[in-house]
Coordinates of C-alpha atoms and ligand atoms in Angstrom, one line a residue:
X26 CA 17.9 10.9 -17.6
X27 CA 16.1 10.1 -21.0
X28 CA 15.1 6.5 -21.6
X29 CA 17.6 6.6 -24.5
X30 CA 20.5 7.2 -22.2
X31 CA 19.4 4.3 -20.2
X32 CA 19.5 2.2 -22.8
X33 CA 22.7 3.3 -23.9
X34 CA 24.1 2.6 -20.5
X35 CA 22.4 -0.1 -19.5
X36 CA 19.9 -2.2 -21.3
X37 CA 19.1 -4.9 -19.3
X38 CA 17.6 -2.7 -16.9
X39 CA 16.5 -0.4 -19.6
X40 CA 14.4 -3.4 -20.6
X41 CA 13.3 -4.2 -17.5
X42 CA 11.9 -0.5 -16.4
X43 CA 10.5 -0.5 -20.3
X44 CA 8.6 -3.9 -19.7
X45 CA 7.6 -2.8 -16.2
X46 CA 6.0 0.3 -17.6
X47 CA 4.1 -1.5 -20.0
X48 CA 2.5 -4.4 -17.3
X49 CA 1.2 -1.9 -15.6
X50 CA -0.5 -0.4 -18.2
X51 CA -1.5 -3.7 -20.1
X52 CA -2.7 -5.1 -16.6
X53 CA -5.5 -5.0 -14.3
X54 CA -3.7 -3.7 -11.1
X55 CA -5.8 -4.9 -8.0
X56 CA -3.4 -5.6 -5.4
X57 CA -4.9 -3.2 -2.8
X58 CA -1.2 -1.7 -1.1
X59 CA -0.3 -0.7 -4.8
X60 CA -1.0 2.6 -6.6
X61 CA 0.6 4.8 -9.8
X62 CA 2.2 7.7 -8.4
X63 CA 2.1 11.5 -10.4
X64 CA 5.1 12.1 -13.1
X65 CA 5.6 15.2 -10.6
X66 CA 6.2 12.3 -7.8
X67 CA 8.4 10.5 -10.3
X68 CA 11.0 13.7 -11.3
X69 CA 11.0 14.2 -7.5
X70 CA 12.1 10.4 -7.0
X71 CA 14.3 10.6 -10.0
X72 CA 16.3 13.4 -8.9
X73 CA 20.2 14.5 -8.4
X74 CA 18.6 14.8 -4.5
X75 CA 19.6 10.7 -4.1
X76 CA 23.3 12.2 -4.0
X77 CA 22.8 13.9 -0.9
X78 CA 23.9 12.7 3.0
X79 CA 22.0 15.1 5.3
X80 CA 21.7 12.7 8.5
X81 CA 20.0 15.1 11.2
X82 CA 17.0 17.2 10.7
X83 CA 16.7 20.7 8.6
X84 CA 18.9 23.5 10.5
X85 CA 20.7 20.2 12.6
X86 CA 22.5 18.2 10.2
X87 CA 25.6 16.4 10.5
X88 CA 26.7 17.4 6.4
X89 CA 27.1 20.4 4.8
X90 CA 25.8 21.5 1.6
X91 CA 22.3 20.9 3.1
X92 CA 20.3 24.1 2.5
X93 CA 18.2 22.8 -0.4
X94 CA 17.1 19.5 0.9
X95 CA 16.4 21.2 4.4
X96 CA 13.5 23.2 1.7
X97 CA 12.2 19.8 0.9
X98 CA 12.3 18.2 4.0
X99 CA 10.8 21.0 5.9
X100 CA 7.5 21.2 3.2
X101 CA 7.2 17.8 3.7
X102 CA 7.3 17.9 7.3
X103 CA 4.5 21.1 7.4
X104 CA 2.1 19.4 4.8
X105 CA 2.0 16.0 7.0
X106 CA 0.7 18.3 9.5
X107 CA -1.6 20.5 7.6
X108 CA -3.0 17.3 6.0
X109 CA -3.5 15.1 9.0
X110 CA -3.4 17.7 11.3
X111 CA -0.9 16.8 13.7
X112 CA 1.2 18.0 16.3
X113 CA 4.3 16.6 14.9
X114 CA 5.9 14.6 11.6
X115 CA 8.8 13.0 10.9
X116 CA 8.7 12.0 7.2
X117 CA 12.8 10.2 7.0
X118 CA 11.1 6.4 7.6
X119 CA 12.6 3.9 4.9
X120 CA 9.4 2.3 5.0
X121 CA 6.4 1.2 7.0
X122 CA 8.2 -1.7 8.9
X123 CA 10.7 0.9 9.8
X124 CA 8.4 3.3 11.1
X125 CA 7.0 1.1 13.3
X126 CA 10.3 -0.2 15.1
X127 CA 11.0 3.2 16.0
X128 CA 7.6 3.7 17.3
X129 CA 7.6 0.4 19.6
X130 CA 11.1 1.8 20.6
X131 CA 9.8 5.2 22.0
X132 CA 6.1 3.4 23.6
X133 CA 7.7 0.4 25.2
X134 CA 10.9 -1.3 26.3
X135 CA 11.9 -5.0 24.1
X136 CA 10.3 -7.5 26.3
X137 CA 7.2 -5.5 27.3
X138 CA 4.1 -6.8 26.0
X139 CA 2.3 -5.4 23.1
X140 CA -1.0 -6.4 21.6
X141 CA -1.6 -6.3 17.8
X142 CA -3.8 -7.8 15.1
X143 CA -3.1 -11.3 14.0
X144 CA -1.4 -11.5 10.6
X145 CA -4.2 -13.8 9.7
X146 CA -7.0 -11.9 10.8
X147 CA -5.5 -8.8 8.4
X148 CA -3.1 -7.6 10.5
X149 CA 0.3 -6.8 9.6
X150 CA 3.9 -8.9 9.8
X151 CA 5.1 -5.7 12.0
X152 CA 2.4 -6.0 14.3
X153 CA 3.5 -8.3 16.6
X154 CA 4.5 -11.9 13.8
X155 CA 6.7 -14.1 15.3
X156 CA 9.2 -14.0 12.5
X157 CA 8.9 -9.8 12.3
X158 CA 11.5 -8.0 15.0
X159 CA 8.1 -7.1 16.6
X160 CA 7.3 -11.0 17.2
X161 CA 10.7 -11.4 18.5
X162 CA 11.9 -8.1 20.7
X163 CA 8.7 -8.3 22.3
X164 CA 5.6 -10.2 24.2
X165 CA 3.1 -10.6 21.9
X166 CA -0.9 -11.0 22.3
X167 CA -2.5 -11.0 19.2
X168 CA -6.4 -10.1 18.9
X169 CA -8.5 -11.4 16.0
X170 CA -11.8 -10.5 14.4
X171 CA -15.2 -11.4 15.6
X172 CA -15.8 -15.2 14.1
X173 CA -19.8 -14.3 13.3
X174 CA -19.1 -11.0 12.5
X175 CA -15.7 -11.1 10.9
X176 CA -15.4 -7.2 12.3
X177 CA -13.4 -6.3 15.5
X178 CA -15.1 -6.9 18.6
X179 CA -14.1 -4.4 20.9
X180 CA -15.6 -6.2 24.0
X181 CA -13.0 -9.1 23.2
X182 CA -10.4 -7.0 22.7
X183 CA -10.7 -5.2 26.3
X184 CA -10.9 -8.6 27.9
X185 CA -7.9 -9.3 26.4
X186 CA -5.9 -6.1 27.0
X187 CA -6.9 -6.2 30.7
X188 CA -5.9 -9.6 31.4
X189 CA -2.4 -9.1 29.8
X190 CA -2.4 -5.1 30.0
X191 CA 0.0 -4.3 27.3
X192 CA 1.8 -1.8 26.9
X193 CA 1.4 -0.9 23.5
X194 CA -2.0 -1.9 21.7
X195 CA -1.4 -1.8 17.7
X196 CA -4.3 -0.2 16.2
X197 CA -4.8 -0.5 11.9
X198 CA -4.6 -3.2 9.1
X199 CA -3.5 -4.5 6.0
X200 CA -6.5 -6.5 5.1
X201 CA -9.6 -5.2 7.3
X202 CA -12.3 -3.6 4.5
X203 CA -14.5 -2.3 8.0
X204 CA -14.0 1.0 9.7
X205 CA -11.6 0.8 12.6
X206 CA -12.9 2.5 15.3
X207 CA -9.9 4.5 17.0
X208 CA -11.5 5.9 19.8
X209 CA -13.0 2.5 20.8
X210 CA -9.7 1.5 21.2
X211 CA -8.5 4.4 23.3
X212 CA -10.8 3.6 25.9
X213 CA -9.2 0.8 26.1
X214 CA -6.0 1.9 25.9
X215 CA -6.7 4.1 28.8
X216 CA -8.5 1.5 30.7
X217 CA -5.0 -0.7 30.6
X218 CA -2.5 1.9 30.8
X219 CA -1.7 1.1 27.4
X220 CA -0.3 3.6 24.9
X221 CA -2.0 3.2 21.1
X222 CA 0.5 3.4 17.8
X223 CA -1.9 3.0 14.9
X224 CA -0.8 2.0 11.3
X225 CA -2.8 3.6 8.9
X226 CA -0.6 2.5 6.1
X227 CA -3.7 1.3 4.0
X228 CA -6.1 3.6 5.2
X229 CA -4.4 6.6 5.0
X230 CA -5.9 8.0 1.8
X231 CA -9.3 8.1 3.3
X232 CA -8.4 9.5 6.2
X233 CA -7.1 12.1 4.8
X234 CA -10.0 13.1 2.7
X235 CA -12.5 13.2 5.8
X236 CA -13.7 9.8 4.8
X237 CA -12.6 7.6 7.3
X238 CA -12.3 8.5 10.9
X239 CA -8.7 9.6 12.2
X240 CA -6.3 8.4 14.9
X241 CA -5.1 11.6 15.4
X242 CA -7.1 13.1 18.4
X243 CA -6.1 9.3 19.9
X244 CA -3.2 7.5 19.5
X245 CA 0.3 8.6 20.9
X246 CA 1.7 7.9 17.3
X247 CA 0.3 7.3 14.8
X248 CA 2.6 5.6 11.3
X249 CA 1.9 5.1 7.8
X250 CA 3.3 4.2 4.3
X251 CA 3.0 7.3 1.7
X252 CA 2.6 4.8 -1.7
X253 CA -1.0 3.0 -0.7
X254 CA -3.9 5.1 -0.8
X255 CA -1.8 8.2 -0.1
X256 CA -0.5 7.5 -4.0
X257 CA 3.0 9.0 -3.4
X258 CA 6.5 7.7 -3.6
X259 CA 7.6 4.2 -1.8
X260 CA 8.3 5.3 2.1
X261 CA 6.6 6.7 5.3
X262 CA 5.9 8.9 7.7
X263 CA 5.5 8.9 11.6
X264 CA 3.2 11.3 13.4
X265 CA 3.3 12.0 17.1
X266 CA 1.7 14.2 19.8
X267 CA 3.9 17.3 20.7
X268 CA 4.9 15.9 24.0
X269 CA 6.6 12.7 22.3
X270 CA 8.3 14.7 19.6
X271 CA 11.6 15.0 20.5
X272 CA 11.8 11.6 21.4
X273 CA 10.6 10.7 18.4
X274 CA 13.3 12.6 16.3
X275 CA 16.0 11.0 17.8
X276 CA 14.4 7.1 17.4
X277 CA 14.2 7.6 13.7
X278 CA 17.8 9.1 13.9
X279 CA 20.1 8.0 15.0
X280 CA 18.2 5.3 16.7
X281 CA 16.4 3.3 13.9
X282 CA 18.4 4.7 10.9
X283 CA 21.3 6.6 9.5
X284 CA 21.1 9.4 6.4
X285 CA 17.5 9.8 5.3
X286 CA 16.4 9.1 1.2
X287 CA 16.1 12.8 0.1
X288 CA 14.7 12.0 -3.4
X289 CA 12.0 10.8 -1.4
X290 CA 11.1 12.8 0.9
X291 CA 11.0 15.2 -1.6
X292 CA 8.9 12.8 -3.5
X293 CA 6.3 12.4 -0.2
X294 CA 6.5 16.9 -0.1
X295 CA 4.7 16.4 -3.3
X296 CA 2.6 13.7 -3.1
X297 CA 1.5 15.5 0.2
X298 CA 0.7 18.6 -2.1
X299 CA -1.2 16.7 -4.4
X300 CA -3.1 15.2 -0.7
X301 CA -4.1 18.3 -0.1
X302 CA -6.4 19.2 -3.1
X303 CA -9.9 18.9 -3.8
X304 CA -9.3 16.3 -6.6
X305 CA -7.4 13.9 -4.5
X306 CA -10.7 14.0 -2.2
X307 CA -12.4 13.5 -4.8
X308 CA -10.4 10.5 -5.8
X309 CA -10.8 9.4 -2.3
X310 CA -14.8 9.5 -2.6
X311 CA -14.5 7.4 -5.9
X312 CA -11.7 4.7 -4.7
X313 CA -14.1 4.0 -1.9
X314 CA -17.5 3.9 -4.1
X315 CA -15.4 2.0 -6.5
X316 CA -14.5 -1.0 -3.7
X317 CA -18.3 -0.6 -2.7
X318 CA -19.4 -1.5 -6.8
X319 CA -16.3 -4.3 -6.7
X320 CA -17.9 -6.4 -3.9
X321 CA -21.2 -5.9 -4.9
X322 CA -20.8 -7.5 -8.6
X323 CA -18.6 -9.8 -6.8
X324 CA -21.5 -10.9 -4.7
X325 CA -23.9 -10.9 -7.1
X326 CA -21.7 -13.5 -9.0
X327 CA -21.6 -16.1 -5.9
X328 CA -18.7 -14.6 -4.7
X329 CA -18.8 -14.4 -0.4
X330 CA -17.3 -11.3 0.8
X331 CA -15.9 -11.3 4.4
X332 CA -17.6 -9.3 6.9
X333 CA -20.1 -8.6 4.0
X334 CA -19.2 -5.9 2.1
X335 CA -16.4 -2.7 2.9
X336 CA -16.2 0.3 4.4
X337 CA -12.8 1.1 2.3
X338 CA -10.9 1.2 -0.5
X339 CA -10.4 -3.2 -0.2
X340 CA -12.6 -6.0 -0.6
X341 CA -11.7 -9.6 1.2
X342 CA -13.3 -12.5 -0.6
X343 CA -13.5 -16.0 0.7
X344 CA -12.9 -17.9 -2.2
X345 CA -14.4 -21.4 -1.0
X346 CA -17.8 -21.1 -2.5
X347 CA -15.9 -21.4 -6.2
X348 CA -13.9 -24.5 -4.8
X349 CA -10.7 -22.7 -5.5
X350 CA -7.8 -21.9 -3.7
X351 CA -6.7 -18.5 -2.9
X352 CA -3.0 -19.2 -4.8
X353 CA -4.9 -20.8 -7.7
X354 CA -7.5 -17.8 -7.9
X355 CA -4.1 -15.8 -8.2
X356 CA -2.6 -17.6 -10.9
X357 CA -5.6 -17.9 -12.7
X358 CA -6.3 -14.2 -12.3
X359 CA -2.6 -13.9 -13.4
X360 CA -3.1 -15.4 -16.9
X361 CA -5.9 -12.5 -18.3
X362 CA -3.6 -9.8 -16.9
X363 CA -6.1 -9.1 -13.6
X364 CA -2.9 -8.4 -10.6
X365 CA -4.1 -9.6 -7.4
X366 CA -2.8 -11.4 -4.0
X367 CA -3.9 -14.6 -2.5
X368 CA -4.8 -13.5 1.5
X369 CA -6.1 -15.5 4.3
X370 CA -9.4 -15.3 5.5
X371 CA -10.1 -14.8 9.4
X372 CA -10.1 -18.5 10.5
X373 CA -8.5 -19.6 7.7
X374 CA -8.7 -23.6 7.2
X375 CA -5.8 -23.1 4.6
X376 CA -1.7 -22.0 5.3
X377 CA -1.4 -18.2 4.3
X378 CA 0.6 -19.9 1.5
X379 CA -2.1 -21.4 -0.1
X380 CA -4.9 -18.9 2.0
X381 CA -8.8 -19.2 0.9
X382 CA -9.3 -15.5 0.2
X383 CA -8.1 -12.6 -2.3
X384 CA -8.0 -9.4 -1.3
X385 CA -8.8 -6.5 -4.1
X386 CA -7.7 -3.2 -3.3
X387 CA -9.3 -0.2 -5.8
X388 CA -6.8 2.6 -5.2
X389 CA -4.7 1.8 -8.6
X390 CA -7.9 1.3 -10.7
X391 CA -9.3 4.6 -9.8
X392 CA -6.3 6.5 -10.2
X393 CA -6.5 5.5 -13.9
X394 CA -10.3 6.7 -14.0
X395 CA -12.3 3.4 -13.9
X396 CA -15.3 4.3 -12.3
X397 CA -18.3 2.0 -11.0
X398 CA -19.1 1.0 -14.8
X399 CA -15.1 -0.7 -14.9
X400 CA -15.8 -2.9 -11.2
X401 CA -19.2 -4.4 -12.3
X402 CA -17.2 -5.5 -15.4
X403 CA -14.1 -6.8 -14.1
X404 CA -16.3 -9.0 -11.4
X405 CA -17.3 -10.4 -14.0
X406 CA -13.8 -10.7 -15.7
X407 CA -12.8 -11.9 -12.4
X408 CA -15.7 -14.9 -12.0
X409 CA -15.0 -15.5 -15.8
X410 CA -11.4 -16.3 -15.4
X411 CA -11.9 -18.1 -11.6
X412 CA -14.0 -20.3 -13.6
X413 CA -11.9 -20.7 -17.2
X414 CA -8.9 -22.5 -16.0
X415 CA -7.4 -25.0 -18.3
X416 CA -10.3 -23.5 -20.7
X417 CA -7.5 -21.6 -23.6
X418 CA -10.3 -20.0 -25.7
X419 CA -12.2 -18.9 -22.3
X420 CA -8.8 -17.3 -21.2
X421 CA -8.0 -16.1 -24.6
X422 CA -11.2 -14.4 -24.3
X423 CA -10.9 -12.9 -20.6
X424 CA -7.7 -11.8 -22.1
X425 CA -8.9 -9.7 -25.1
X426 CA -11.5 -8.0 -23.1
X427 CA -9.2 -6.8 -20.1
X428 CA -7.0 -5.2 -23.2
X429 CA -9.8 -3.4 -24.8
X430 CA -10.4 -2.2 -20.7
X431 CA -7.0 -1.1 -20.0
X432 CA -6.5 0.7 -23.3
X433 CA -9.3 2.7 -22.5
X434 CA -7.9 4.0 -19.8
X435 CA -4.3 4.8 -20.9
X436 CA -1.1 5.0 -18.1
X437 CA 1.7 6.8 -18.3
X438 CA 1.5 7.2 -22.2
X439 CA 4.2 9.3 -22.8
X440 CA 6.6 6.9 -21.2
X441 CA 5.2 4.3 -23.3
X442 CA 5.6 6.0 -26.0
X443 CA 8.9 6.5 -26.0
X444 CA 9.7 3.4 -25.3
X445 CA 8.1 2.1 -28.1
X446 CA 9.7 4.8 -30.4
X447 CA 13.1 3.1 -28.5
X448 CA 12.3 0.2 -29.3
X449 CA 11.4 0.6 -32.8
X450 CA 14.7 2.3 -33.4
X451 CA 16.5 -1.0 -32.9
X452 CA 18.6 -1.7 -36.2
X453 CA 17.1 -4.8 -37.8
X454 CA 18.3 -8.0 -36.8
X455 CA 18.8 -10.2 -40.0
X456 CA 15.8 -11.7 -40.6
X457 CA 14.7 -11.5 -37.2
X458 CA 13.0 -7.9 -37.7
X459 CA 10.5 -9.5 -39.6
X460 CA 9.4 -12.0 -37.0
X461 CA 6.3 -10.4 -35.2
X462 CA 7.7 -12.1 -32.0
X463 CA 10.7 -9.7 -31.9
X464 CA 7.9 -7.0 -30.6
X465 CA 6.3 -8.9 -28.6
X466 CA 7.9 -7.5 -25.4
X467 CA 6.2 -4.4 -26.4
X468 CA 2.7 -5.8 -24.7
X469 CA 4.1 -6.8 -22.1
Ligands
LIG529 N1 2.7 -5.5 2.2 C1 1.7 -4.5 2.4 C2 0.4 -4.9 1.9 O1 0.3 -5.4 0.8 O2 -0.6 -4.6 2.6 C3 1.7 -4.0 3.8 O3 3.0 -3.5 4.1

């Protein structure tokens, strides 16, 4: 559908999607799970392929009329496995969270015990939080990072796994910047009789591009998010070994989830094309470089990074060193148009409410082009702004050069354009249409 026929429609939400476009190109985006997908992902998502019910699998479904979404599917399905080489994909998960209930529901029975990385160590709410289905079907022992180190020790964590031996140990992160050693956790795994499902929801980009190292030859299954690093639509994907495929199949359906999102899967077969080139590994490379430049400048400004530097495409910082909360760092962050999130540091003396850290992600940045140039500079937009709050003129300042960043780097300009040319259309108001204000939601 044209933006105009939006509008026509509905122009409340017209306004919102318009405004929405704009932030994220007026804005810093460092919130390290987010990325801007392809147009090509976006027609995919935006398709007539929302209409369809195909519960089942291509060649099995429980609908008729399936024969062109079985196409998408299936390419989906084969370029999971060309591109992580696996034995076997399912791409129908909602989401990451859902992904992972079905795999805790083929590994173990609810009340078994499963180990998992505390959420406030940089683990994930679906590995094991009391509040998370995980937290509350199951036995939970959490692990944590090393306290000197701030790293995984792996000694620790087989202590822990043979004195509880659980049956599943959760393996990946969602705010670990160090390389996570797989195999070092399938020795344990096989030490304890335990099975390993690892979440490479953030990581997934990397692995993909041969840059970090991959679960595959590992874990039993292996689950991930397709709109992090892996810069597709918002969803996931499970991955298995052959010998738990079938089970597999039938946890996602019918036993996690009824008829599948076909604009999106057909959104992840593209995305997963796009994977599979030589740019996107070479957007990889960059992504990673670019987090290596972010914490760098960051240190160089005062700025501690946990575990001392990164290995990926996310920096942790521990905030105390400015005297400044992790939610203030975020508002103040907020106000020159720099997107970030507030995150707990391991051994956190603040509620993750509050938290003493930020965690800074490079995926979305580099997608727009920002090389190692962009990171030394927004460090210092980012120590700038940490230390200008209250200070107008200071933010004012901040402000004006993140703009002359972000237009230098233009995203998705021909939306933008049309939605100014919409928006300039508008009949004049009186004498309204004079008042420089009534644009103002173009910046946005
Ligand atoms: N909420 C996501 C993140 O920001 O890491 C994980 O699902």
């Amino acid at each position: 559908m044209k933006p105009d026929a939006l509008k026509a429609v509905d122009p409340e939400v017209f306004e919102v999607v318009r405004k929405e476009t704009n932030r994220q190109h007026n804005n810093l985006e460092l919130i390290a799970s987010e990325n801007f997908c392809s147009e090509a992902v976006l027609a995919a998502l935006g398709s007539v392929l929302t209409n369809k019910y195909a519960e089942g699998y291509p060649k099995r479904r429980y609908y008729g009329g399936c024969r062109f979404v079985d196409i998408s599917e299936n390419l989906a399905i084969e370029r999971t496995k060309k591109l992580f080489g696996c034995d076997h994909a399912n791409v129908q998960p909602h989401a990451g969270t859902q992904a992972n209930i079905a795999a805790y529901l083929i590994l173990a029975n609810p009340g078994d015990t499963i180990m998992g990385l505390s959420l406030s160590h940089g683990g994930h709410l679906s590995h094991g939080h009391p509040m998370n289905f995980s937290g509350r079907y199951f036995k939970v022992i959490q692990y944590t990072v090393n306290k000197e180190t701030e790293m995984f020790d792996y000694a620790a964590i087989r202590k822990l796994a043979l004195e509880h031996k659980p049956r599943v140990i959760v393996t990946g992160a969602s705010a670990y910047a160090r390389t996570v050693h797989f195999d070092k956790f399938q020795e344990i795994c096989d030490e304890v009789g335990a099975s390993q499902l690892a979440d490479i929801a953030h990581i997934a980009g990397p692995i993909a591009a041969g840059l970090h190292p991959s679960p595959i030859p590992y874990a039993d299954i292996v689950t991930t998010t397709t709109h992090k690093t892996l810069r597709g639509p918002r969803g996931a994907i499970i991955m298995s070994k052959q010998k738990l495929a079938e089970q597999m199949d039938k946890l996602v359906f019918p036993g996690t989830q009824g008829g599948p999102l076909e604009h999106c899967i057909a959104a992840k077969a593209v995305a997963l094309k796009e994977a599979l080139t030589d740019e996107f590994k070479e957007y990889q490379r960059q992504t990673l470089a670019n987090a290596k430049a972010l914490a760098q400048a960051l240190a160089g400004y005062g700025f501690r990074i946990v575990s001392g530097g990164t290995d990926n495409h996310l920096v942790l910082v521990d905030l105390r060193s400015k005297n400044i909360t992790g939610r203030d760092a975020e508002r103040a962050l907020g106000k020159v148009r720099i997107t970030a999130n507030r995150n707990t540091i391991p051994f956190d003396p603040q509620k993750p409410f509050i938290a003493s850290g930020l965690r800074l992600g490079t995926p979305a940045l580099t997608t727009r082009g920002m090389k190692e140039p962009e990171m030394k500079k927004i460090a210092e937009f980012i120590d700038r702004a940490i230390g200008a709050v209250g200070d107008d003129d200071a933010i004012a300042g901040i402000k004006a050069d993140v703009k002359e960043m972000v237009s230098a780097f233009p995203l998705y300009a021909e939306r933008r354009a049309e939605y100014a040319r919409l928006k300039d259309d508008e009949p004049p108001r009186g004498e309204n249409h004079k008042d420089p204000k009534s644009t103002k939601g173009n910046a946005e």
